[in-house]
XYZ file of C-alpha atoms in Angstrom:
707
model
C 32.247 84.419 12.913
C 30.623 87.462 14.527
C 27.159 88.636 13.649
C 26.455 91.876 11.744
C 25.016 94.939 13.479
C 21.830 94.787 11.387
C 21.157 91.272 12.697
C 21.294 92.189 16.405
C 18.223 92.890 18.532
C 18.680 94.228 22.087
C 15.520 93.658 24.126
C 14.928 94.581 27.767
C 12.123 92.818 29.657
C 10.137 95.109 31.934
C 7.068 94.751 34.114
C 5.654 94.690 37.619
C 6.876 91.972 39.956
C 4.959 88.781 39.254
C 4.260 89.515 35.584
C 6.353 86.478 34.594
C 9.454 88.009 32.984
C 11.964 85.389 34.136
C 9.687 82.481 33.206
C 8.955 83.968 29.786
C 12.670 84.446 29.081
C 13.346 80.851 30.119
C 10.773 79.765 27.538
C 12.383 81.925 24.840
C 15.809 80.422 25.559
C 14.321 76.939 25.352
C 12.440 77.659 22.130
C 15.613 79.015 20.504
C 17.615 75.946 21.502
C 19.995 77.781 23.842
C 18.963 75.507 26.743
C 17.767 71.880 26.502
C 15.083 72.184 29.183
C 13.206 74.930 30.954
C 13.945 75.765 34.554
C 11.472 77.433 36.918
C 11.558 80.154 39.528
C 10.149 77.760 42.128
C 12.823 75.138 41.393
C 15.549 77.809 41.681
C 17.167 76.742 38.399
C 16.419 79.469 35.854
C 19.228 80.885 33.720
C 18.373 84.450 34.738
C 17.961 84.442 38.526
C 21.257 82.800 39.411
C 22.357 84.561 42.621
C 21.719 82.887 45.975
C 19.592 85.800 47.140
C 17.368 85.739 44.051
C 16.811 82.021 44.363
C 16.078 82.371 48.060
C 13.546 85.177 47.485
C 12.237 83.797 44.156
C 12.423 87.296 42.686
C 14.725 89.033 40.230
C 16.915 91.573 42.025
C 19.634 92.294 39.456
C 19.460 92.730 35.713
C 20.838 89.721 33.823
C 22.063 89.415 30.244
C 21.270 86.423 28.012
C 20.809 85.854 24.298
C 18.768 83.728 21.915
C 19.322 82.836 18.268
C 16.256 83.155 16.054
C 16.589 82.553 12.346
C 19.643 84.624 11.343
C 19.408 87.140 14.191
C 20.865 87.336 17.672
C 18.407 88.576 20.294
C 20.168 89.927 23.383
C 17.785 89.687 26.330
C 18.038 91.629 29.608
C 15.858 90.500 32.504
C 15.113 93.228 35.078
C 13.554 93.368 38.568
C 9.888 94.249 38.934
C 10.174 96.026 42.294
C 10.701 99.777 41.985
C 13.222 99.568 44.844
C 15.612 98.249 42.161
C 14.781 100.833 39.504
C 18.502 101.441 38.926
C 18.731 98.041 37.215
C 15.934 99.113 34.851
C 17.533 102.484 34.044
C 20.909 100.946 33.180
C 19.304 98.220 31.050
C 17.198 100.694 29.078
C 20.346 102.707 28.357
C 21.694 99.918 26.125
C 18.454 98.400 24.791
C 16.791 99.079 21.463
C 13.374 97.583 22.248
C 11.401 97.221 25.479
C 9.172 94.188 25.942
C 6.693 95.010 28.691
C 4.863 92.127 30.310
C 1.393 92.665 31.781
C -0.206 90.159 34.131
C -3.520 89.163 32.526
C -5.061 88.630 35.962
C -3.838 91.893 37.526
C -3.909 94.339 34.607
C -1.640 97.368 34.490
C 0.115 97.638 37.848
C 2.053 100.509 39.404
C 5.443 98.937 38.698
C 4.634 98.949 34.987
C 3.678 102.612 35.085
C 6.932 103.505 36.835
C 9.087 101.806 34.190
C 6.947 103.339 31.428
C 8.222 106.783 32.429
C 11.766 105.621 31.737
C 10.777 103.975 28.460
C 9.425 107.362 27.390
C 12.492 109.212 28.650
C 14.788 106.979 26.600
C 12.353 107.035 23.652
C 12.629 103.262 23.436
C 10.410 101.335 20.995
C 8.120 99.102 23.016
C 5.722 96.213 22.679
C 3.366 94.724 25.254
C 2.758 91.072 26.037
C -0.339 90.244 28.055
C 1.092 87.207 29.807
C -0.388 84.469 31.979
C -3.438 84.051 29.758
C -3.771 80.594 31.365
C -4.532 82.142 34.777
C -8.086 81.382 36.011
C -8.759 85.117 36.400
C -7.092 86.216 33.151
C -8.920 89.157 31.551
C -7.395 90.219 28.241
C -9.987 92.866 27.367
C -9.739 94.712 30.703
C -5.934 94.627 30.632
C -5.868 95.933 27.051
C -8.303 98.718 27.934
C -6.187 99.727 30.934
C -3.067 99.784 28.734
C -4.799 102.061 26.214
C -6.052 104.370 28.963
C -2.650 104.672 30.597
C -0.253 104.483 27.647
C -2.337 106.024 24.854
C -4.053 105.056 21.622
C -0.776 103.947 20.058
C -1.337 100.699 21.959
C -2.671 98.462 19.163
C -3.362 94.714 19.431
C -1.678 92.308 17.046
C -3.111 89.298 18.857
C -5.975 88.405 21.127
C -6.910 85.104 22.815
C -9.605 82.934 21.299
C -10.080 81.479 24.760
C -8.476 82.290 28.093
C -8.192 80.958 31.603
C -7.254 77.380 32.413
C -8.348 76.207 28.934
C -6.244 78.790 27.092
C -4.659 77.241 23.991
C -5.526 79.458 21.000
C -4.365 82.891 19.805
C -5.787 84.895 16.917
C -3.069 86.874 15.125
C -4.529 89.816 13.171
C -1.201 90.675 11.523
C -0.968 87.323 9.754
C -4.728 86.697 9.957
C -4.130 83.239 11.395
C -5.197 81.366 14.504
C -2.454 79.520 16.391
C -3.620 76.436 18.285
C -1.291 74.858 20.825
C -1.131 71.377 22.260
C -1.317 70.881 26.010
C 2.512 71.054 26.207
C 2.778 74.268 24.193
C 5.691 74.740 21.810
C 5.147 75.053 18.078
C 1.448 75.695 17.309
C -0.752 74.500 14.467
C -1.880 77.238 12.098
C -5.649 77.265 11.632
C -8.122 79.544 9.817
C -9.740 82.201 11.982
C -13.201 80.991 13.006
C -16.063 82.620 11.113
C -17.439 84.039 14.369
C -14.201 85.997 14.864
C -13.620 87.235 11.311
C -15.408 90.581 11.687
C -13.433 91.456 14.833
C -10.165 90.197 13.344
C -10.645 92.140 10.100
C -11.378 95.359 11.981
C -8.209 94.962 14.063
C -6.195 94.062 10.959
C -7.372 97.193 9.149
C -6.445 99.337 12.139
C -2.993 97.768 12.097
C -2.545 98.358 8.365
C -3.600 101.973 8.729
C -1.132 102.520 11.601
C 1.659 100.967 9.508
C 0.857 103.101 6.458
C 0.707 106.396 8.367
C 4.458 106.615 8.852
C 5.650 106.303 5.250
C 4.272 108.368 2.392
C 4.732 105.650 -0.240
C 2.896 103.111 1.884
C 0.046 105.518 2.520
C -0.390 105.986 -1.241
C -0.437 102.212 -1.795
C -2.919 101.822 1.051
C -5.242 104.401 -0.499
C -4.868 102.799 -3.946
C -5.321 99.147 -2.925
C -7.107 99.467 0.411
C -4.542 97.098 1.897
C -0.815 96.337 2.103
C 0.913 93.069 1.303
C 2.959 91.282 3.969
C 6.290 92.867 2.954
C 4.812 96.378 2.845
C 3.082 95.845 6.168
C 6.339 94.676 7.774
C 8.161 97.737 6.432
C 5.514 100.111 7.791
C 5.423 98.425 11.190
C 9.223 98.562 11.455
C 9.165 102.322 10.854
C 6.195 102.853 13.199
C 7.741 100.786 16.020
C 11.171 102.416 15.676
C 9.602 105.899 15.950
C 7.306 104.976 18.870
C 4.213 105.500 16.719
C 2.827 102.096 17.630
C 3.024 99.859 20.684
C 1.952 96.367 19.511
C 0.154 94.043 21.924
C 0.599 90.256 22.001
C -0.810 87.602 24.319
C 0.873 84.494 25.659
C 1.474 82.047 28.447
C 5.155 81.918 29.263
C 4.549 79.113 31.746
C 2.855 76.854 29.169
C 5.153 77.889 26.299
C 2.320 79.333 24.240
C 3.073 82.370 22.077
C 6.766 83.030 22.739
C 7.938 81.814 19.333
C 5.635 84.220 17.476
C 6.877 87.108 19.621
C 10.508 86.202 18.877
C 9.578 86.123 15.214
C 8.131 89.625 15.462
C 11.261 90.874 17.237
C 13.352 89.214 14.531
C 11.348 90.698 11.628
C 10.097 94.047 12.911
C 12.056 95.295 15.942
C 14.857 97.788 15.167
C 18.507 96.786 15.134
C 21.036 99.054 16.893
C 21.820 100.588 13.492
C 18.161 101.626 13.103
C 18.096 103.585 16.356
C 18.984 107.288 16.703
C 22.634 108.187 17.284
C 23.790 108.265 20.911
C 24.279 111.690 22.479
C 27.763 112.603 23.671
C 28.464 114.883 26.605
C 29.854 117.581 24.283
C 26.617 117.684 22.288
C 27.890 115.621 19.362
C 26.345 112.306 18.293
C 27.677 108.796 17.737
C 26.030 106.536 15.170
C 26.169 102.773 15.693
C 28.569 101.852 12.885
C 30.877 98.819 12.831
C 33.257 100.544 10.391
C 33.962 103.401 12.841
C 36.594 103.510 15.609
C 35.781 101.467 18.711
C 33.748 102.936 21.595
C 32.098 100.917 24.361
C 29.929 101.983 27.310
C 29.905 100.141 30.655
C 26.311 100.061 31.858
C 26.612 97.678 34.801
C 29.104 96.044 37.133
C 28.461 93.036 39.351
C 30.713 91.411 41.932
C 30.931 87.617 41.702
C 32.633 85.332 44.254
C 36.023 84.000 43.085
C 35.786 86.236 40.010
C 35.668 89.826 41.213
C 34.036 92.608 39.250
C 32.257 91.661 36.028
C 31.700 94.643 33.706
C 28.800 94.577 31.246
C 29.023 96.834 28.212
C 27.579 97.754 24.847
C 29.787 98.192 21.794
C 28.538 101.530 20.489
C 30.768 101.734 17.431
C 33.529 99.824 15.692
C 34.593 96.294 16.603
C 35.942 95.056 19.937
C 38.513 92.266 19.851
C 39.799 90.222 22.769
C 43.072 91.777 23.893
C 42.229 95.312 22.694
C 43.540 98.225 24.734
C 41.027 101.031 25.252
C 41.321 104.391 26.990
C 38.827 105.265 29.719
C 37.419 108.691 28.768
C 36.426 109.375 32.384
C 39.810 108.881 34.044
C 42.347 108.593 31.211
C 43.466 105.100 32.264
C 44.288 102.399 29.710
C 42.411 99.115 30.049
C 43.363 95.863 28.333
C 40.287 93.702 27.737
C 42.107 90.381 27.808
C 38.899 88.384 27.436
C 35.434 89.338 26.245
C 32.352 87.206 26.718
C 28.765 86.664 25.719
C 26.679 85.582 28.699
C 23.765 83.374 29.607
C 23.114 84.630 33.118
C 25.988 83.284 35.179
C 27.567 81.321 32.314
C 30.117 83.168 30.194
C 31.444 82.094 26.824
C 34.649 83.707 25.554
C 34.497 85.205 22.055
C 37.137 86.783 19.880
C 35.117 89.752 18.644
C 31.936 91.772 19.212
C 30.626 94.298 16.680
C 28.845 97.636 17.077
C 25.454 97.184 18.721
C 26.274 93.969 20.568
C 26.282 93.434 24.324
C 29.008 91.619 26.195
C 31.010 91.344 29.396
C 34.576 91.380 30.597
C 36.247 90.778 33.962
C 38.771 92.395 36.271
C 38.969 95.866 34.791
C 41.306 97.917 36.980
C 39.830 101.356 36.377
C 36.519 100.779 34.548
C 33.285 101.582 36.360
C 29.600 101.782 35.535
C 28.772 104.873 33.461
C 32.282 104.929 31.922
C 33.072 105.265 28.206
C 36.093 103.416 26.801
C 37.552 104.361 23.413
C 40.181 103.220 20.968
C 43.395 105.188 21.375
C 43.197 108.610 19.772
C 39.397 108.768 20.043
C 37.808 111.425 22.279
C 34.202 110.476 23.039
C 32.217 110.418 26.244
C 28.660 109.065 26.230
C 26.079 110.954 28.285
C 25.865 109.300 31.658
C 22.861 107.480 33.038
C 20.727 109.588 35.373
C 19.175 107.796 38.318
C 16.184 108.840 40.440
C 16.663 110.646 43.734
C 16.724 108.568 46.892
C 13.446 108.004 48.727
C 14.671 106.544 52.007
C 17.632 107.187 54.290
C 18.953 105.281 57.292
C 21.893 105.631 59.619
C 23.989 102.471 59.842
C 26.355 101.160 62.464
C 27.809 97.832 63.545
C 27.154 95.739 66.617
C 30.924 95.529 67.061
C 32.613 98.929 66.758
C 35.749 97.245 65.433
C 33.776 96.271 62.299
C 32.808 99.838 61.406
C 35.666 100.492 58.984
C 35.146 97.107 57.344
C 31.424 97.843 56.882
C 32.072 101.242 55.275
C 34.543 99.654 52.843
C 31.954 97.013 51.923
C 29.281 99.674 51.419
C 31.503 101.555 48.998
C 32.099 98.352 47.047
C 28.340 97.770 46.743
C 27.960 101.419 45.702
C 30.310 100.632 42.810
C 27.703 98.153 41.523
C 24.558 100.021 42.546
C 24.542 103.651 41.453
C 21.227 104.317 43.249
C 22.899 103.665 46.613
C 24.411 106.721 48.283
C 26.830 106.440 51.203
C 27.719 109.480 53.288
C 29.798 109.813 56.408
C 28.146 112.899 57.857
C 30.461 114.986 59.998
C 27.491 117.164 60.938
C 25.297 114.318 62.195
C 28.219 112.108 63.299
C 26.559 109.180 61.544
C 27.113 107.048 58.472
C 24.035 107.570 56.288
C 22.922 105.371 53.409
C 20.203 106.391 50.986
C 18.255 104.195 48.601
C 15.014 103.618 46.736
C 13.032 101.870 49.472
C 13.141 99.610 52.511
C 13.506 96.498 50.370
C 16.514 98.081 48.674
C 18.213 98.821 52.011
C 17.292 95.390 53.392
C 19.140 93.865 50.443
C 22.212 95.978 51.256
C 22.056 94.794 54.869
C 21.745 91.163 53.778
C 24.816 91.447 51.561
C 26.903 93.232 54.193
C 26.093 90.595 56.809
C 26.365 87.476 54.632
C 29.311 88.440 52.450
C 31.394 90.131 55.171
C 30.282 88.450 58.402
C 29.334 91.817 59.920
C 26.215 92.573 61.944
C 24.892 95.825 60.501
C 22.336 97.888 62.407
C 19.808 100.375 61.041
C 19.044 103.537 63.036
C 16.951 106.585 62.316
C 19.192 109.357 61.013
C 19.401 112.505 63.078
C 17.628 115.460 61.526
C 20.012 118.184 60.294
C 18.348 121.072 62.135
C 19.620 124.619 61.804
C 19.783 127.289 64.505
C 19.293 131.011 64.025
C 18.139 134.075 65.974
C 15.113 136.339 65.708
C 16.269 139.552 67.421
C 19.436 141.521 68.166
C 21.467 141.024 71.352
C 24.737 142.163 72.941
C 27.301 140.337 75.049
C 30.828 140.769 76.309
C 33.190 138.201 77.711
C 36.645 138.371 79.261
C 38.862 135.326 79.131
C 41.617 135.520 81.730
C 43.921 132.755 82.857
C 47.118 133.050 84.896
C 49.212 130.046 85.885
C 52.776 131.270 86.064
C 54.699 132.852 83.234
C 52.675 134.199 80.305
C 48.950 133.971 80.875
C 45.920 134.281 78.644
C 43.836 137.417 78.232
C 41.224 138.509 75.754
C 38.036 140.537 76.055
C 35.437 140.798 73.287
C 32.251 142.919 73.011
C 29.832 141.842 70.272
C 26.360 142.446 68.904
C 24.524 139.784 66.941
C 21.363 140.115 64.856
C 19.441 138.166 62.214
C 21.034 138.512 58.771
C 19.245 138.805 55.437
C 20.352 139.999 52.014
C 20.354 143.776 51.425
C 19.691 144.559 55.086
C 20.788 148.057 56.206
C 24.224 148.465 57.694
C 24.477 148.585 61.513
C 24.162 152.031 63.110
C 26.415 153.566 65.764
C 29.596 151.693 64.833
C 32.526 152.370 62.544
C 32.789 149.518 60.047
C 36.463 148.842 59.343
C 35.988 145.599 57.449
C 33.196 143.162 56.645
C 33.007 139.621 55.307
C 29.847 137.915 54.026
C 30.269 134.156 53.756
C 28.131 131.459 52.150
C 28.173 128.727 54.771
C 28.919 125.142 53.655
C 25.682 123.935 55.268
C 23.536 126.711 53.797
C 22.657 130.235 54.829
C 25.109 133.094 55.438
C 27.379 134.549 58.088
C 28.281 138.264 58.186
C 31.381 139.231 60.185
C 31.906 142.969 60.817
C 35.118 144.346 62.333
C 34.207 147.657 63.994
C 37.123 148.176 66.393
C 38.433 151.732 66.730
C 41.265 153.214 68.799
C 43.270 149.994 68.923
C 41.144 148.359 71.638
C 41.922 145.026 69.930
C 44.713 144.653 67.448
C 43.590 143.770 63.908
C 45.750 140.660 63.958
C 43.278 139.028 66.369
C 40.294 139.416 63.991
C 40.932 136.009 62.419
C 41.107 134.299 65.817
C 37.868 135.988 66.959
C 36.105 134.898 63.771
C 37.414 131.365 64.240
C 36.020 131.238 67.786
C 32.588 132.364 66.566
C 32.612 129.895 63.654
C 33.403 127.086 66.089
C 30.246 127.925 68.030
C 28.232 128.164 64.813
C 29.101 124.565 63.910
C 27.647 123.402 67.220
C 24.830 125.763 68.088
C 23.797 126.382 71.710
C 20.284 124.911 71.371
C 20.818 121.409 69.949
C 24.387 121.373 68.698
C 23.191 122.018 65.123
C 24.780 124.379 62.615
C 23.867 128.066 62.890
C 23.075 130.310 59.941
C 21.924 133.763 58.822
C 23.575 135.752 61.603
C 25.459 139.059 61.554
C 28.124 139.625 64.193
C 29.720 143.011 64.905
C 32.911 143.151 66.995
C 32.744 146.713 68.323
C 34.944 146.792 71.463
C 37.181 144.793 73.757
C 40.534 144.751 75.512
C 43.892 143.102 75.079
C 47.069 142.717 77.077
C 50.509 143.474 75.690
C 51.958 140.222 77.092
C 49.144 137.787 77.826
C 46.901 138.261 74.759
C 47.173 135.635 72.027
C 45.009 133.910 69.407
C 43.652 131.217 71.717
C 42.595 133.828 74.282
C 40.504 135.726 71.736
C 39.098 132.518 70.236
C 37.787 131.485 73.641
C 36.508 134.968 74.502
C 34.666 135.276 71.170
C 33.227 131.781 71.513
C 31.773 132.512 74.968
C 30.507 135.963 73.967
C 28.723 134.544 70.917
C 27.042 131.815 72.961
C 25.850 134.340 75.575
C 24.476 136.727 72.953
C 22.855 133.879 70.984
C 20.879 132.731 74.025
C 19.598 136.290 74.536
C 18.622 136.782 70.870
C 15.478 134.624 70.984
C 17.057 131.616 69.267
C 14.968 129.606 66.834
C 15.336 126.104 65.443
C 14.789 125.500 61.717
C 13.994 122.104 60.237
C 14.348 120.766 56.679
C 11.156 120.447 54.648
C 10.863 118.236 51.583
C 8.683 118.714 48.533
C 6.555 115.577 48.199
C 4.446 114.467 45.254
C 2.249 111.407 45.674
C 0.429 109.744 42.788
C -2.416 107.514 43.888
C -5.782 106.306 42.703
C -8.813 108.404 43.576
C -10.159 105.959 46.163
C -6.957 106.259 48.208
C -6.629 110.053 48.320
C -8.479 110.404 51.625
C -6.203 107.924 53.409
C -3.066 109.481 51.931
C -4.148 113.013 52.880
C -5.062 111.915 56.389
C -1.683 110.288 56.879
C 0.115 113.412 55.640
C -1.776 115.603 58.091
C -0.505 113.465 60.983
C 3.007 114.207 59.671
C 2.607 118.019 59.938
C 2.489 118.263 56.148
C 1.507 121.492 54.424
C -0.819 120.396 51.618
C -0.176 122.674 48.658
C -2.728 121.313 46.266
C -4.055 118.462 44.176
C -3.908 117.793 40.458
C -4.507 114.956 38.025
C -1.774 113.026 36.274
C -3.255 110.548 33.826
C -5.619 108.364 35.829
C -3.864 109.297 39.075
C -4.583 111.963 41.629
C -1.452 113.954 42.435
C -1.124 115.238 45.992
C 1.491 117.964 46.439
C 2.789 118.759 49.920
C 5.704 120.096 51.946
C 6.629 117.738 54.770
C 9.195 118.043 57.589
C 11.978 115.505 57.215
C 11.511 114.578 60.872
C 8.035 113.233 60.015
C 8.995 111.169 56.957
C 10.143 108.108 58.867
C 9.151 104.929 56.974
C 6.939 106.916 54.616
C 7.423 104.533 51.695
C 6.293 101.520 53.726
C 3.301 103.409 55.120
C 2.201 104.584 51.685
C 2.505 101.081 50.276
C 0.335 99.774 53.123
C -2.279 102.527 52.742
C -2.679 101.997 48.989
C -2.014 98.251 48.647
C 1.092 99.158 46.682
C -0.843 101.206 44.111
C 0.886 104.540 44.652
C 4.231 106.143 43.952
C 5.985 109.207 45.294
C 9.047 111.365 44.859
C 10.883 113.618 47.286
C 13.299 116.485 46.958
C 14.678 118.957 49.449
C 12.701 122.212 49.529
C 13.779 124.612 52.292
C 14.191 125.207 56.006
C 11.212 126.358 58.078
C 10.579 127.272 61.725
C 10.140 124.436 64.189
C 6.891 124.809 66.201
C 7.570 126.084 69.768
C 6.465 122.936 71.627
C 8.618 120.704 69.416
C 11.594 123.052 69.784
C 11.215 122.950 73.546
C 11.258 119.136 73.560
C 14.288 119.017 71.271
C 16.253 121.446 73.448
C 15.380 119.496 76.614
C 16.326 116.222 74.922
C 19.662 117.652 73.776
C 20.395 118.967 77.276
C 19.715 115.503 78.734
C 22.057 113.857 76.236
C 24.750 116.433 76.990
C 24.577 115.635 80.681
C 24.994 111.952 79.930
């Protein structure tokens, strides 16, 4: 018998690495009776972190789906990584979750990883609650952590619990919602309910009143009762908190020790009683602007939020049923590619373990295997239904590396493997750059790319090498120049002959037309690599037949794809073909291609050529005491500092930085700030390369050419 939509809770666990998410989930599964004993990260036997790499590193790398039964409800639980290198796993998990449970380390306070995921919680408008975990740590500091949370996430952060004692002797929690103190035995588990000590009553009452007021604010009837009675009963308080949490008007705070099994049961009870079901959440947005309400009586629509490759199994697709009911054996139509998929089996999962079920209802999370055409970010519908859920948007890449193989014969195999990993990881970008003649991968950080390398080498027996990507420079000119070139070749029979006279000059929009020539035709092209190329045909008197114009343009374009200075693409140049000669017998397309190519190169070298380099817009958020180090580092990278601002408790440094100077920037920033900074990059523009650097680049390119 399947569970009803109103009895489902979808909860994603978020927090900085080391906040204890996996351990806390293990405790929840144990408390709910799903598992008979608790595993541990150190023993490599938790339900969540089941891949070899996660157990080896003792860190969560992928998101994992589990569930717990609590009273009459099913709580779907998604564990996520704490490192921002794996932010894609967080984004996809938030897409299908209805509540975020954010763990804070009581000894470390609010860390940068928590602040990064908070941005996505806000973007998805996900109801959230905080758990100050590891209250048993010797350096646990509940008050400081709570104050940091209020400062960084706002006054909607309101405590429901606080510890009566903390540190190694932690065993008691005061709950101001139920006005009860929970006292745990040394082994944790189910606590004894005790009266709140007299010494704590004033503090507890004040926090309780604040909670009641926050609950009453969001419902007019409750506010009237609150004013009339000065309080709300338990049922009224629960109703108000449900509304407040669902509308992100309150972010409740709990405290616990996941390791000692103290406090998890009360938190599951709160999720069970107060957290919104999928039916309580706003309708999902469709790509056409319409909305889809989570309704089990509607036609079936599911959304694939994640795929994961498993040995001996293949691709496992994780999905949320957004409407209707999904039955094993149903045929659905993929809205993204029109293909029909038969979901022969559907499963609920406990990490690696899958249990086949006959049906899942709207709001539930599940998995299936071996879809032929289904990918992450795809919507699948019942036949005759036309819906496409808005796709997940992932952050821009922050690091790029060129990759190759130790054995050239493995190159094709490596690229195939990279594309398969890209199917699972939508934050990984793979590009075979014809311009740079390199295979480039882009990701969220060095740890992210190191994971890719590990998988390529261990799953495919390939030695993959990282290299620094070449910089996509551009070449242009700064003054006008003329050149002429005659191509003549005779070797018996028909020969080759073509002579071309050209002028070249820097091109910009709305520039005046060239003087002293008769313009017969002109073409202004947007170049694929950026910038423009203006081709003017100014031949009079039949010096060159019009039919050779295309060949001449082709010869020039060939040179522009491999510029004379460094072999980079050329841009923003106007070329006028104003004279030349042809031969009635020996002239042909190849002759004029070669003549134009040589003439362009000669003129380019006389036109004061200039290299351009890509600059990126960089924003760094760091704490005030690190701004000096960050600014100093940027200055060594030829950065143009554009200003500083504040963003919450952070200082924001805004700069334009040459791509050539951004090598290993993420690692350097992490080292400079002890991991307490974050940054984002996006392409800005091309700017002039300083003369001494241009000279070195040209010399270096000439040396490579000789080799």
